[in-house]
Amino acid sequence: RAKAEGRGCHRFFEPGMDERMQARRSMEIDLRRALALKQLELVYQPQFDLASSDIIGFEALIRWHHPTRGLVPPEEFIPFAEEIGVISAIGEWVLRTACKQAAAWPKPVAIAVNLSALQFRGGKLAETVISALAQSQLPVQRLELEITEGALLNNTDDVLNVLNRLRELGVAVSMDDFGTGYSSLGYLQKFSFNKIKIDQCFIRDIDTHADRQAILRAVTSLAVALRMKTIAEGVETEAELACIRAAGCDEVQGYLTGRPMPGGAVMALLEPACSAENF
Ligand code: C2E
Ligand code: MG
Ligand code: MG
Ligand code: MG
């Protein structure tokens, strides 16, 4: 339509645009207040060792309880938080809250925290991590940080410096959503991750897709050669579980073995009396 009106001629009004901008503006106001109003919550999804069936850790996943929209998923508001510049504050809250809650768990399992690429800006991420560990008294070897390729895409050297610093402190670093970016393999030679999190898209229906099985086998043998662990994300069925076992994955995280749960449920799951029945 805009083309039909000729080059260089912009339409400043699109039906619905005003409403969309209003909605964005009010979402921005809401998100800026969400932390102070305590509308953010962390839920935790268990991760299991495939050989022993033991719970080895939990991934912290953020939830936003919006007063009128209800539960807003992170895929909707994390990119928006990055855009409006509140991701550092939210990310710091996630880190401090996850460390504090995990420090109180009855078993010393790992806690994995997702980092946004933008948290590497400003040069204070390592200090924030050190402070969160000190404040919570969480032993450093229990903390894992998850980063996606997006974090390494720009300013790779700056990000690598921070990652190396965190590594020296004893924090583990995982590559999240492995295989979905532009240069997954390239990043494996730039930084020695502790763990590769194989994205759900390779796991989904893997039992009926020989190509996905081949990819998974290749990734697990690569990980062995690079001395990195592997975890399969998004395992939903017994058939998928059997395939990731056969491919030699070390760990599993998915709806089949455990959905994300509130902090209170983690406490119950880790109580000695309940920990016998895993999967
Ligand atoms: P992710 O880090 O790859 O987290 C895994 C996502 O897969 C989670 O979605 C989890 O609930 C979902 N999942 C786990 N098992 C299954 C399964 O068996 N089937 C299916 N269909 N899904 C499964 P969630 O919680 O909606 O989070 C989505 C993404 O949002 C995360 O992907 C992560 O990139 C981002 N995110 C979540 N929490 C945070 C946070 O605190 N900070 C930052 N920066 N990003 C976060
Ligand atoms: Mg993650
Ligand atoms: Mg992932
Ligand atoms: Mg993801």
CSV table of N, CA, C and O in Angstrom, one decimal, residues 3 17 22 42 49 71 73 115 123 137 140 151 156 160 165 170 182 188 191 198 214-215 218-219 225 237 241 264 278:
chain,number,residue,atom,x,y,z
A,3,LYS,N,3.8,1.6,-1.1
A,3,LYS,CA,4.5,1.7,-2.4
A,3,LYS,C,3.6,2.4,-3.4
A,3,LYS,O,4.1,3.2,-4.1
A,17,MET,N,-2.3,1.2,14.5
A,17,MET,CA,-0.9,1.5,15.0
A,17,MET,C,-1.0,2.3,16.3
A,17,MET,O,-0.2,2.0,17.3
A,22,GLN,N,0.0,2.4,22.1
A,22,GLN,CA,-0.5,2.6,23.4
A,22,GLN,C,-0.2,1.4,24.3
A,22,GLN,O,0.2,1.4,25.4
A,42,LEU,N,10.5,-16.7,40.2
A,42,LEU,CA,11.3,-17.7,39.6
A,42,LEU,C,10.7,-19.0,39.8
A,42,LEU,O,10.3,-19.4,40.9
A,49,ASP,N,20.7,-36.5,36.0
A,49,ASP,CA,21.8,-37.3,35.5
A,49,ASP,C,21.2,-38.6,34.9
A,49,ASP,O,20.4,-39.3,35.6
A,71,LEU,N,-0.4,-14.4,33.3
A,71,LEU,CA,1.0,-14.9,33.3
A,71,LEU,C,1.6,-14.5,31.9
A,71,LEU,O,1.2,-15.0,30.9
A,73,PRO,N,4.7,-14.9,29.4
A,73,PRO,CA,5.9,-15.8,29.3
A,73,PRO,C,7.1,-15.0,29.0
A,73,PRO,O,7.1,-13.9,28.4
A,115,LEU,N,21.4,-15.8,31.4
A,115,LEU,CA,21.9,-14.5,31.2
A,115,LEU,C,21.5,-13.9,29.9
A,115,LEU,O,21.6,-14.6,28.9
A,123,GLY,N,30.2,-3.8,32.1
A,123,GLY,CA,31.4,-4.3,32.8
A,123,GLY,C,31.2,-4.7,34.3
A,123,GLY,O,32.2,-4.8,35.0
A,137,GLN,N,25.6,-16.8,50.3
A,137,GLN,CA,26.5,-17.8,50.9
A,137,GLN,C,26.4,-19.1,50.0
A,137,GLN,O,26.7,-20.2,50.5
A,140,VAL,N,30.3,-21.4,45.3
A,140,VAL,CA,30.5,-21.0,43.9
A,140,VAL,C,30.3,-22.2,42.9
A,140,VAL,O,29.8,-22.0,41.8
A,151,ALA,N,24.7,-13.9,23.0
A,151,ALA,CA,25.5,-13.1,23.8
A,151,ALA,C,26.9,-13.0,23.2
A,151,ALA,O,27.6,-12.0,23.5
A,156,THR,N,32.4,-9.9,21.0
A,156,THR,CA,32.8,-11.2,21.5
A,156,THR,C,33.9,-11.2,22.5
A,156,THR,O,33.9,-11.9,23.5
A,160,LEU,N,33.9,-12.7,26.2
A,160,LEU,CA,34.9,-13.8,26.5
A,160,LEU,C,35.7,-13.4,27.7
A,160,LEU,O,36.0,-14.3,28.6
A,165,ARG,N,36.7,-14.7,33.4
A,165,ARG,CA,36.8,-14.2,34.7
A,165,ARG,C,35.9,-15.0,35.6
A,165,ARG,O,36.2,-15.5,36.7
A,170,GLY,N,35.3,-20.0,39.4
A,170,GLY,CA,34.7,-21.4,39.7
A,170,GLY,C,33.3,-21.5,39.3
A,170,GLY,O,32.7,-22.5,39.6
A,182,TYR,N,23.9,-19.0,14.5
A,182,TYR,CA,24.7,-19.0,13.2
A,182,TYR,C,26.0,-19.7,13.3
A,182,TYR,O,26.5,-20.2,12.3
A,188,LEU,N,32.4,-22.9,20.2
A,188,LEU,CA,32.9,-24.0,21.0
A,188,LEU,C,34.4,-23.9,21.0
A,188,LEU,O,35.1,-24.4,22.0
A,191,PHE,N,35.5,-20.7,23.5
A,191,PHE,CA,35.4,-20.7,24.9
A,191,PHE,C,35.1,-22.2,25.3
A,191,PHE,O,34.3,-22.8,24.7
A,198,ILE,N,21.5,-29.0,24.4
A,198,ILE,CA,21.1,-29.2,23.1
A,198,ILE,C,19.6,-28.8,22.9
A,198,ILE,O,18.8,-29.2,23.7
A,214,ALA,N,21.2,-38.6,14.3
A,214,ALA,CA,22.5,-38.5,13.8
A,214,ALA,C,23.2,-37.2,14.3
A,214,ALA,O,24.4,-37.2,14.7
A,215,ILE,N,22.4,-36.1,14.3
A,215,ILE,CA,22.9,-34.8,14.8
A,215,ILE,C,23.3,-35.0,16.3
A,215,ILE,O,24.3,-34.6,16.8
A,218,ALA,N,26.4,-36.9,16.9
A,218,ALA,CA,27.6,-36.1,16.5
A,218,ALA,C,27.9,-35.1,17.6
A,218,ALA,O,29.1,-34.9,18.0
A,219,VAL,N,26.9,-34.5,18.1
A,219,VAL,CA,27.1,-33.4,19.2
A,219,VAL,C,27.6,-34.1,20.4
A,219,VAL,O,28.5,-33.5,21.1
A,225,ALA,N,34.9,-35.2,23.1
A,225,ALA,CA,36.2,-34.8,22.7
A,225,ALA,C,36.7,-33.5,23.3
A,225,ALA,O,37.8,-33.2,23.6
A,237,THR,N,8.8,-37.2,25.9
A,237,THR,CA,8.2,-38.6,25.9
A,237,THR,C,9.3,-39.6,26.2
A,237,THR,O,10.5,-39.4,26.1
A,241,LEU,N,13.3,-40.0,25.4
A,241,LEU,CA,14.3,-40.2,26.4
A,241,LEU,C,15.2,-41.4,26.0
A,241,LEU,O,16.4,-41.4,26.2
A,264,GLY,N,8.8,-23.6,46.5
A,264,GLY,CA,8.3,-24.5,47.6
A,264,GLY,C,8.3,-25.9,47.2
A,264,GLY,O,8.6,-26.8,48.0
A,278,ASN,N,12.5,-40.9,41.3
A,278,ASN,CA,12.8,-39.9,40.3
A,278,ASN,C,12.1,-40.1,39.0
A,278,ASN,O,11.0,-39.7,38.8
